[in-house]
Every structure is written in C-alpha cells, then in structure tokens.
PDB file of C-alpha atoms in Angstrom:
ATOM      1  CA  MET A   1       0.000   0.000   0.000  1.00 41.00           C
ATOM      2  CA  PRO A   2       2.886   2.508   0.401  1.00 53.00           C
ATOM      3  CA  GLY A   3       2.650   5.316  -2.125  1.00 73.00           C
ATOM      4  CA  HIS A   4      -0.643   4.341  -3.660  1.00 91.00           C
ATOM      5  CA  PHE A   5      -4.304   3.946  -2.819  1.00 96.00           C
ATOM      6  CA  GLU A   6      -5.876   0.522  -2.537  1.00 95.00           C
ATOM      7  CA  PRO A   7      -9.591  -0.274  -2.420  1.00 95.00           C
ATOM      8  CA  LEU A   8     -11.235  -1.083   0.898  1.00 94.00           C
ATOM      9  CA  PRO A   9     -13.770  -3.882   1.224  1.00 92.00           C
ATOM     10  CA  GLY A  10     -17.241  -2.386   0.933  1.00 90.00           C
ATOM     11  CA  GLY A  11     -16.018   0.781  -0.787  1.00 91.00           C
ATOM     12  CA  GLY A  12     -13.567   3.540  -0.141  1.00 94.00           C
ATOM     13  CA  ALA A  13      -9.794   3.583  -0.318  1.00 96.00           C
ATOM     14  CA  ALA A  14      -6.723   3.464   1.901  1.00 95.00           C
ATOM     15  CA  VAL A  15      -3.157   4.697   1.569  1.00 95.00           C
ATOM     16  CA  ALA A  16      -0.154   4.598   3.902  1.00 92.00           C
ATOM     17  CA  LEU A  17       1.350   8.043   4.407  1.00 92.00           C
ATOM     18  CA  ASP A  18       4.393   8.998   6.442  1.00 90.00           C
ATOM     19  CA  ASP A  19       4.688  12.270   8.363  1.00 89.00           C
ATOM     20  CA  VAL A  20       6.485  14.061   5.521  1.00 90.00           C
ATOM     21  CA  GLU A  21       3.840  13.022   2.972  1.00 92.00           C
ATOM     22  CA  ILE A  22       1.050  14.121   5.315  1.00 92.00           C
ATOM     23  CA  SER A  23       2.780  17.467   5.801  1.00 93.00           C
ATOM     24  CA  ILE A  24       3.282  18.017   2.055  1.00 95.00           C
ATOM     25  CA  ILE A  25      -0.320  17.237   1.086  1.00 96.00           C
ATOM     26  CA  ARG A  26      -1.689  19.309   3.967  1.00 96.00           C
ATOM     27  CA  SER A  27       0.519  22.279   3.109  1.00 97.00           C
ATOM     28  CA  LEU A  28      -0.507  22.154  -0.554  1.00 97.00           C
ATOM     29  CA  ALA A  29      -4.211  21.914   0.391  1.00 97.00           C
ATOM     30  CA  VAL A  30      -3.870  24.937   2.720  1.00 97.00           C
ATOM     31  CA  GLN A  31      -2.159  26.910  -0.065  1.00 96.00           C
ATOM     32  CA  LEU A  32      -4.991  25.943  -2.429  1.00 96.00           C
ATOM     33  CA  LEU A  33      -7.555  27.159   0.119  1.00 95.00           C
ATOM     34  CA  GLU A  34      -5.733  30.467   0.450  1.00 95.00           C
ATOM     35  CA  LEU A  35      -5.592  30.843  -3.329  1.00 94.00           C
ATOM     36  CA  ILE A  36      -9.313  30.114  -3.792  1.00 93.00           C
ATOM     37  CA  GLY A  37     -10.155  32.584  -1.043  1.00 88.00           C
ATOM     38  CA  PRO A  38     -13.125  32.901   1.303  1.00 83.00           C
ATOM     39  CA  GLY A  39     -16.659  32.459   0.053  1.00 71.00           C
ATOM     40  CA  PRO A  40     -19.336  35.157  -0.016  1.00 59.00           C
ATOM     41  CA  ALA A  41     -21.073  33.629   3.012  1.00 52.00           C
ATOM     42  CA  GLU A  42     -17.855  33.963   5.005  1.00 48.00           C
ATOM     43  CA  ASP A  43     -17.835  37.683   4.211  1.00 46.00           C
ATOM     44  CA  ALA A  44     -21.561  38.240   4.819  1.00 50.00           C
ATOM     45  CA  ASP A  45     -23.897  37.958   7.807  1.00 53.00           C
ATOM     46  CA  ASP A  46     -24.700  34.235   7.494  1.00 60.00           C
ATOM     47  CA  ASP A  47     -27.911  35.033   5.614  1.00 61.00           C
ATOM     48  CA  PRO A  48     -28.771  31.900   3.585  1.00 59.00           C
ATOM     49  CA  LEU A  49     -30.905  33.888   1.133  1.00 57.00           C
ATOM     50  CA  ALA A  50     -28.102  36.360   0.491  1.00 58.00           C
ATOM     51  CA  GLU A  51     -25.814  33.448  -0.328  1.00 57.00           C
ATOM     52  CA  LEU A  52     -28.444  31.882  -2.595  1.00 54.00           C
ATOM     53  CA  PHE A  53     -28.902  35.047  -4.635  1.00 55.00           C
ATOM     54  CA  SER A  54     -25.326  36.316  -4.583  1.00 66.00           C
ATOM     55  CA  GLU A  55     -23.700  36.699  -7.948  1.00 75.00           C
ATOM     56  CA  GLY A  56     -20.139  35.777  -8.666  1.00 73.00           C
ATOM     57  CA  PRO A  57     -17.539  37.605 -10.708  1.00 74.00           C
ATOM     58  CA  SER A  58     -18.069  38.064 -14.422  1.00 71.00           C
ATOM     59  CA  GLU A  59     -14.403  38.483 -15.362  1.00 79.00           C
ATOM     60  CA  PRO A  60     -11.879  35.643 -15.390  1.00 77.00           C
ATOM     61  CA  PRO A  61      -9.323  35.711 -12.567  1.00 83.00           C
ATOM     62  CA  ALA A  62      -5.983  37.389 -13.207  1.00 85.00           C
ATOM     63  CA  ASP A  63      -3.928  34.642 -11.523  1.00 88.00           C
ATOM     64  CA  PRO A  64      -2.996  31.933 -14.073  1.00 89.00           C
ATOM     65  CA  VAL A  65      -3.647  29.154 -11.537  1.00 91.00           C
ATOM     66  CA  LEU A  66      -7.152  30.440 -10.837  1.00 88.00           C
ATOM     67  CA  LYS A  67      -7.716  30.785 -14.589  1.00 87.00           C
ATOM     68  CA  ARG A  68      -6.863  27.094 -14.879  1.00 88.00           C
ATOM     69  CA  LEU A  69      -9.109  26.140 -11.948  1.00 90.00           C
ATOM     70  CA  PHE A  70     -11.974  28.348 -13.187  1.00 87.00           C
ATOM     71  CA  PRO A  71     -11.661  28.457 -16.979  1.00 86.00           C
ATOM     72  CA  ASP A  72     -14.034  30.267 -19.315  1.00 82.00           C
ATOM     73  CA  ALA A  73     -17.041  28.121 -20.184  1.00 80.00           C
ATOM     74  CA  TYR A  74     -17.161  29.265 -23.786  1.00 77.00           C
ATOM     75  CA  SER A  75     -14.132  29.369 -26.018  1.00 69.00           C
ATOM     76  CA  ASP A  76     -13.309  28.250 -29.514  1.00 56.00           C
ATOM     77  CA  PRO A  77     -11.172  25.088 -29.352  1.00 53.00           C
ATOM     78  CA  GLU A  78     -10.566  25.308 -33.113  1.00 56.00           C
ATOM     79  CA  GLY A  79      -8.464  28.451 -32.909  1.00 58.00           C
ATOM     80  CA  THR A  80      -8.928  32.189 -32.842  1.00 61.00           C
ATOM     81  CA  PRO A  81     -12.559  33.181 -33.479  1.00 59.00           C
ATOM     82  CA  GLN A  82     -13.591  36.232 -35.475  1.00 70.00           C
ATOM     83  CA  ALA A  83     -13.972  39.451 -33.466  1.00 71.00           C
ATOM     84  CA  ARG A  84     -17.783  39.199 -33.248  1.00 74.00           C
ATOM     85  CA  GLU A  85     -17.673  35.534 -32.211  1.00 77.00           C
ATOM     86  CA  ALA A  86     -14.968  36.286 -29.635  1.00 74.00           C
ATOM     87  CA  GLU A  87     -17.102  39.056 -28.139  1.00 80.00           C
ATOM     88  CA  GLU A  88     -20.121  36.713 -27.945  1.00 82.00           C
ATOM     89  CA  GLN A  89     -18.013  34.016 -26.288  1.00 80.00           C
ATOM     90  CA  ARG A  90     -16.730  36.521 -23.715  1.00 80.00           C
ATOM     91  CA  ALA A  91     -20.305  37.640 -22.972  1.00 83.00           C
ATOM     92  CA  TYR A  92     -21.553  34.044 -22.600  1.00 80.00           C
ATOM     93  CA  SER A  93     -18.573  33.143 -20.430  1.00 80.00           C
ATOM     94  CA  ALA A  94     -19.116  36.195 -18.218  1.00 82.00           C
ATOM     95  CA  GLU A  95     -22.781  35.317 -17.718  1.00 83.00           C
ATOM     96  CA  PHE A  96     -21.980  31.665 -16.985  1.00 83.00           C
ATOM     97  CA  ARG A  97     -19.184  32.635 -14.569  1.00 82.00           C
ATOM     98  CA  ARG A  98     -21.465  35.080 -12.748  1.00 83.00           C
ATOM     99  CA  TYR A  99     -23.890  32.317 -11.809  1.00 82.00           C
ATOM    100  CA  THR A 100     -21.544  29.364 -11.306  1.00 83.00           C
ATOM    101  CA  GLU A 101     -18.154  30.468  -9.997  1.00 86.00           C
ATOM    102  CA  ASN A 102     -19.235  30.947  -6.376  1.00 88.00           C
ATOM    103  CA  ASP A 103     -20.549  27.366  -6.272  1.00 90.00           C
ATOM    104  CA  LEU A 104     -17.432  26.032  -7.982  1.00 91.00           C
ATOM    105  CA  ARG A 105     -15.223  27.838  -5.483  1.00 92.00           C
ATOM    106  CA  ALA A 106     -17.313  26.524  -2.576  1.00 92.00           C
ATOM    107  CA  GLY A 107     -16.961  22.959  -3.875  1.00 95.00           C
ATOM    108  CA  LYS A 108     -13.202  23.287  -4.260  1.00 96.00           C
ATOM    109  CA  ARG A 109     -12.949  24.797  -0.757  1.00 97.00           C
ATOM    110  CA  ASP A 110     -15.013  21.928   0.697  1.00 97.00           C
ATOM    111  CA  ASN A 111     -12.799  19.333  -0.999  1.00 97.00           C
ATOM    112  CA  ALA A 112      -9.569  20.965   0.193  1.00 97.00           C
ATOM    113  CA  LEU A 113     -10.985  21.242   3.728  1.00 97.00           C
ATOM    114  CA  ALA A 114     -11.959  17.552   3.656  1.00 97.00           C
ATOM    115  CA  VAL A 115      -8.344  16.675   2.799  1.00 97.00           C
ATOM    116  CA  ILE A 116      -6.991  18.878   5.603  1.00 97.00           C
ATOM    117  CA  ARG A 117      -9.437  17.501   8.179  1.00 96.00           C
ATOM    118  CA  SER A 118      -8.745  13.872   7.313  1.00 95.00           C
ATOM    119  CA  LEU A 119      -4.991  14.479   7.476  1.00 94.00           C
ATOM    120  CA  ASP A 120      -5.333  16.329  10.796  1.00 92.00           C
ATOM    121  CA  ALA A 121      -7.293  13.379  12.228  1.00 90.00           C
ATOM    122  CA  LEU A 122      -4.621  11.023  10.922  1.00 85.00           C
ATOM    123  CA  ALA A 123      -1.748  13.099  12.307  1.00 67.00           C
ATOM    124  CA  SER A 124      -3.344  13.289  15.751  1.00 62.00           C
ATOM    125  CA  ALA A 125      -3.701   9.488  15.820  1.00 59.00           C
ATOM    126  CA  GLY A 126       0.031   8.859  16.155  1.00 60.00           C
ATOM    127  CA  GLU A 127       3.616   9.535  15.135  1.00 61.00           C
ATOM    128  CA  GLY A 128       5.488   8.202  12.147  1.00 65.00           C
ATOM    129  CA  GLY A 129       2.593   8.231   9.708  1.00 72.00           C
ATOM    130  CA  ALA A 130      -0.415   6.000   9.445  1.00 88.00           C
ATOM    131  CA  VAL A 131      -2.893   4.436   7.068  1.00 92.00           C
ATOM    132  CA  LEU A 132      -5.466   6.916   5.804  1.00 94.00           C
ATOM    133  CA  LYS A 133      -8.847   5.261   5.245  1.00 95.00           C
ATOM    134  CA  LEU A 134     -11.452   7.086   3.180  1.00 96.00           C
ATOM    135  CA  SER A 135     -15.120   6.377   2.575  1.00 95.00           C
ATOM    136  CA  THR A 136     -16.369   6.462  -1.023  1.00 95.00           C
ATOM    137  CA  GLU A 137     -17.609  10.034  -0.524  1.00 95.00           C
ATOM    138  CA  GLU A 138     -14.301  11.113   1.028  1.00 96.00           C
ATOM    139  CA  SER A 139     -12.467   9.413  -1.850  1.00 96.00           C
ATOM    140  CA  GLN A 140     -14.427  11.564  -4.317  1.00 96.00           C
ATOM    141  CA  GLN A 141     -13.496  14.708  -2.381  1.00 97.00           C
ATOM    142  CA  TRP A 142      -9.850  13.656  -2.281  1.00 98.00           C
ATOM    143  CA  LEU A 143      -9.897  12.906  -5.996  1.00 97.00           C
ATOM    144  CA  SER A 144     -11.266  16.360  -6.793  1.00 97.00           C
ATOM    145  CA  ALA A 145      -8.758  18.036  -4.455  1.00 98.00           C
ATOM    146  CA  LEU A 146      -5.818  16.073  -5.912  1.00 97.00           C
ATOM    147  CA  ASN A 147      -6.941  17.132  -9.380  1.00 96.00           C
ATOM    148  CA  ASP A 148      -7.095  20.788  -8.300  1.00 97.00           C
ATOM    149  CA  LEU A 149      -3.650  20.555  -6.691  1.00 97.00           C
ATOM    150  CA  ARG A 150      -2.159  19.073  -9.857  1.00 95.00           C
ATOM    151  CA  LEU A 151      -3.830  21.738 -12.004  1.00 94.00           C
ATOM    152  CA  ALA A 152      -2.415  24.437  -9.730  1.00 95.00           C
ATOM    153  CA  ILE A 153       1.112  23.010  -9.744  1.00 95.00           C
ATOM    154  CA  GLY A 154       0.900  22.272 -13.470  1.00 92.00           C
ATOM    155  CA  SER A 155      -0.083  25.861 -14.115  1.00 92.00           C
ATOM    156  CA  ARG A 156       2.875  27.157 -12.084  1.00 92.00           C
ATOM    157  CA  LEU A 157       5.156  24.788 -14.035  1.00 90.00           C
ATOM    158  CA  GLU A 158       3.530  25.968 -17.295  1.00 88.00           C
ATOM    159  CA  ILE A 159       2.481  22.450 -18.294  1.00 86.00           C
ATOM    160  CA  THR A 160       0.046  22.595 -21.193  1.00 79.00           C
ATOM    161  CA  ASP A 161       0.333  19.165 -22.798  1.00 76.00           C
ATOM    162  CA  GLU A 162       1.846  15.681 -22.518  1.00 73.00           C
ATOM    163  CA  GLU A 163       5.075  16.841 -24.148  1.00 74.00           C
ATOM    164  CA  ASP A 164       5.624  19.295 -21.284  1.00 73.00           C
ATOM    165  CA  THR A 165       5.119  16.460 -18.796  1.00 74.00           C
ATOM    166  CA  ASP A 166       7.742  14.342 -20.570  1.00 76.00           C
ATOM    167  CA  LEU A 167      10.274  17.166 -20.187  1.00 79.00           C
ATOM    168  CA  LEU A 168       9.751  17.159 -16.421  1.00 80.00           C
ATOM    169  CA  TYR A 169      11.350  13.730 -16.128  1.00 80.00           C
ATOM    170  CA  ARG A 170      14.579  15.100 -17.606  1.00 83.00           C
ATOM    171  CA  LEU A 171      14.987  18.123 -15.332  1.00 85.00           C
ATOM    172  CA  PRO A 172      18.396  18.184 -13.600  1.00 88.00           C
ATOM    173  CA  ASP A 173      18.371  17.862  -9.817  1.00 87.00           C
ATOM    174  CA  GLU A 174      19.689  21.405  -9.355  1.00 91.00           C
ATOM    175  CA  ASP A 175      16.710  22.917 -11.227  1.00 90.00           C
ATOM    176  CA  PRO A 176      14.686  25.024  -8.742  1.00 91.00           C
ATOM    177  CA  ARG A 177      11.458  23.574 -10.160  1.00 89.00           C
ATOM    178  CA  LYS A 178      12.470  20.026  -9.201  1.00 90.00           C
ATOM    179  CA  PRO A 179      10.582  19.904  -5.837  1.00 91.00           C
ATOM    180  CA  MET A 180       7.367  21.108  -7.524  1.00 92.00           C
ATOM    181  CA  VAL A 181       7.872  18.586 -10.310  1.00 91.00           C
ATOM    182  CA  MET A 182       8.322  15.770  -7.792  1.00 91.00           C
ATOM    183  CA  ALA A 183       5.138  16.834  -5.981  1.00 93.00           C
ATOM    184  CA  TYR A 184       3.262  17.053  -9.301  1.00 93.00           C
ATOM    185  CA  LEU A 185       4.310  13.555 -10.358  1.00 91.00           C
ATOM    186  CA  TRP A 186       3.698  12.047  -6.907  1.00 93.00           C
ATOM    187  CA  LEU A 187       0.203  13.557  -6.672  1.00 95.00           C
ATOM    188  CA  GLY A 188      -0.447  12.188 -10.167  1.00 93.00           C
ATOM    189  CA  GLY A 189       0.383   8.692  -8.942  1.00 94.00           C
ATOM    190  CA  LEU A 190      -1.907   9.097  -5.939  1.00 96.00           C
ATOM    191  CA  GLN A 191      -4.676  10.422  -8.167  1.00 96.00           C
ATOM    192  CA  GLU A 192      -4.324   7.566 -10.655  1.00 95.00           C
ATOM    193  CA  THR A 193      -4.470   4.862  -7.986  1.00 96.00           C
ATOM    194  CA  LEU A 194      -7.402   6.563  -6.261  1.00 96.00           C
ATOM    195  CA  VAL A 195      -9.316   6.602  -9.566  1.00 96.00           C
ATOM    196  CA  ALA A 196      -8.652   2.863  -9.887  1.00 94.00           C
ATOM    197  CA  THR A 197     -10.219   2.206  -6.459  1.00 94.00           C
ATOM    198  CA  LEU A 198     -13.412   3.991  -7.518  1.00 90.00           C
ATOM    199  CA  LEU A 199     -13.880   2.018 -10.744  1.00 87.00           C
ATOM    200  CA  PRO A 200     -16.514  -0.744 -10.599  1.00 78.00           C
TER     201      PRO A 200
END
C-alpha cells in the first residue's frame, strides 16, 4: 500500500502516508484554500438567502492558476474566433461565470478542507505516519482536491500538454522547479491509484 491507494472492502480507499507526505499534502491543500479565497457567506452575515442570490464575478481571474481552476465556459477550441464571435463568447462566459463560480469555489474549498481535516485526524492518531482510510464520498473529495492541486502546480510549471510532462522527467536535480515537479508527479500517482479504487 505505500505510495498508492488501494480499495477497501465495501467501498472507499486506503493509503499509507508517512509524516512528511502528510505534511506536504496538507501544506498544498492549505495553499490551495488560500488561493481560492473565502466564500461570499464567510464575508456576509450568514444570511442563507443572500448566499443563494449572490452573484459571482463576471471576469476571469488574473492569476494563471485560478484561470486554470476556473476556466471560461465558452471558447473556440478550433483556434482564434472572429472578433464578433470572440465578443459573444466573452459575454456568454461572463454570464456563466457570474452564476456558477461561487458554487465552484465553494466545492473546491469543501474538498480541500476535507483533505486537511482527514490528514489532521490522521496526524493526531500517532507519530510516524499511518494508514489513511477514506469512505467512497471522502475518496471523491480527495480525488477532486488532488486534481485541483495538480492543475495548480501544473499551471505554475507551465504544463500545457503531454510533451511538457515528458520534459519534467529530464529536469536536472539542481533545477529550482524540481521539488514542484516531484510533488506534481507524486500527486499524479496518488490520483491515478485513487481513480482505480473507484472504478466498478
């Protein structure tokens, strides 16, 4: 089980993590939470109706990581659209973002918090690491959070396609990006084995 998730009888997944691995994942999840930022309800007076009817931003985020986590809903995958089409796509994307981004951010926050809480419970159980056991629902939250973490790191590393990923394996040890690359690849392995536990 070291280094990868395995299915649990009856559903869910388990992975053995040492203290360093727990610390790395927790730190990355906290950084992701800070990047996503607080939700509108955290800034308001706990009014459920205000949260229900609050509108999100209509412009894409400036930070490239947030752009990757919250991409435009409408864009032309075939290439550069004509000026009129581009303007329509921006308008549709702005409208879509206005009504969905707050919920997307809340979901990503919830998933990152679920990772932090499960790791905190694991860390308080003993020294030297332990076996993390997740229910099926927790596995889904972990899977989403691992995906977000990899997107964030991939964005910082400027990974856009498989060819970029191949180059990461050839980075020299003295390259300052090496620790981020190692985290990116390791989280990819965790994500892949967690997906396998959720398949029927």
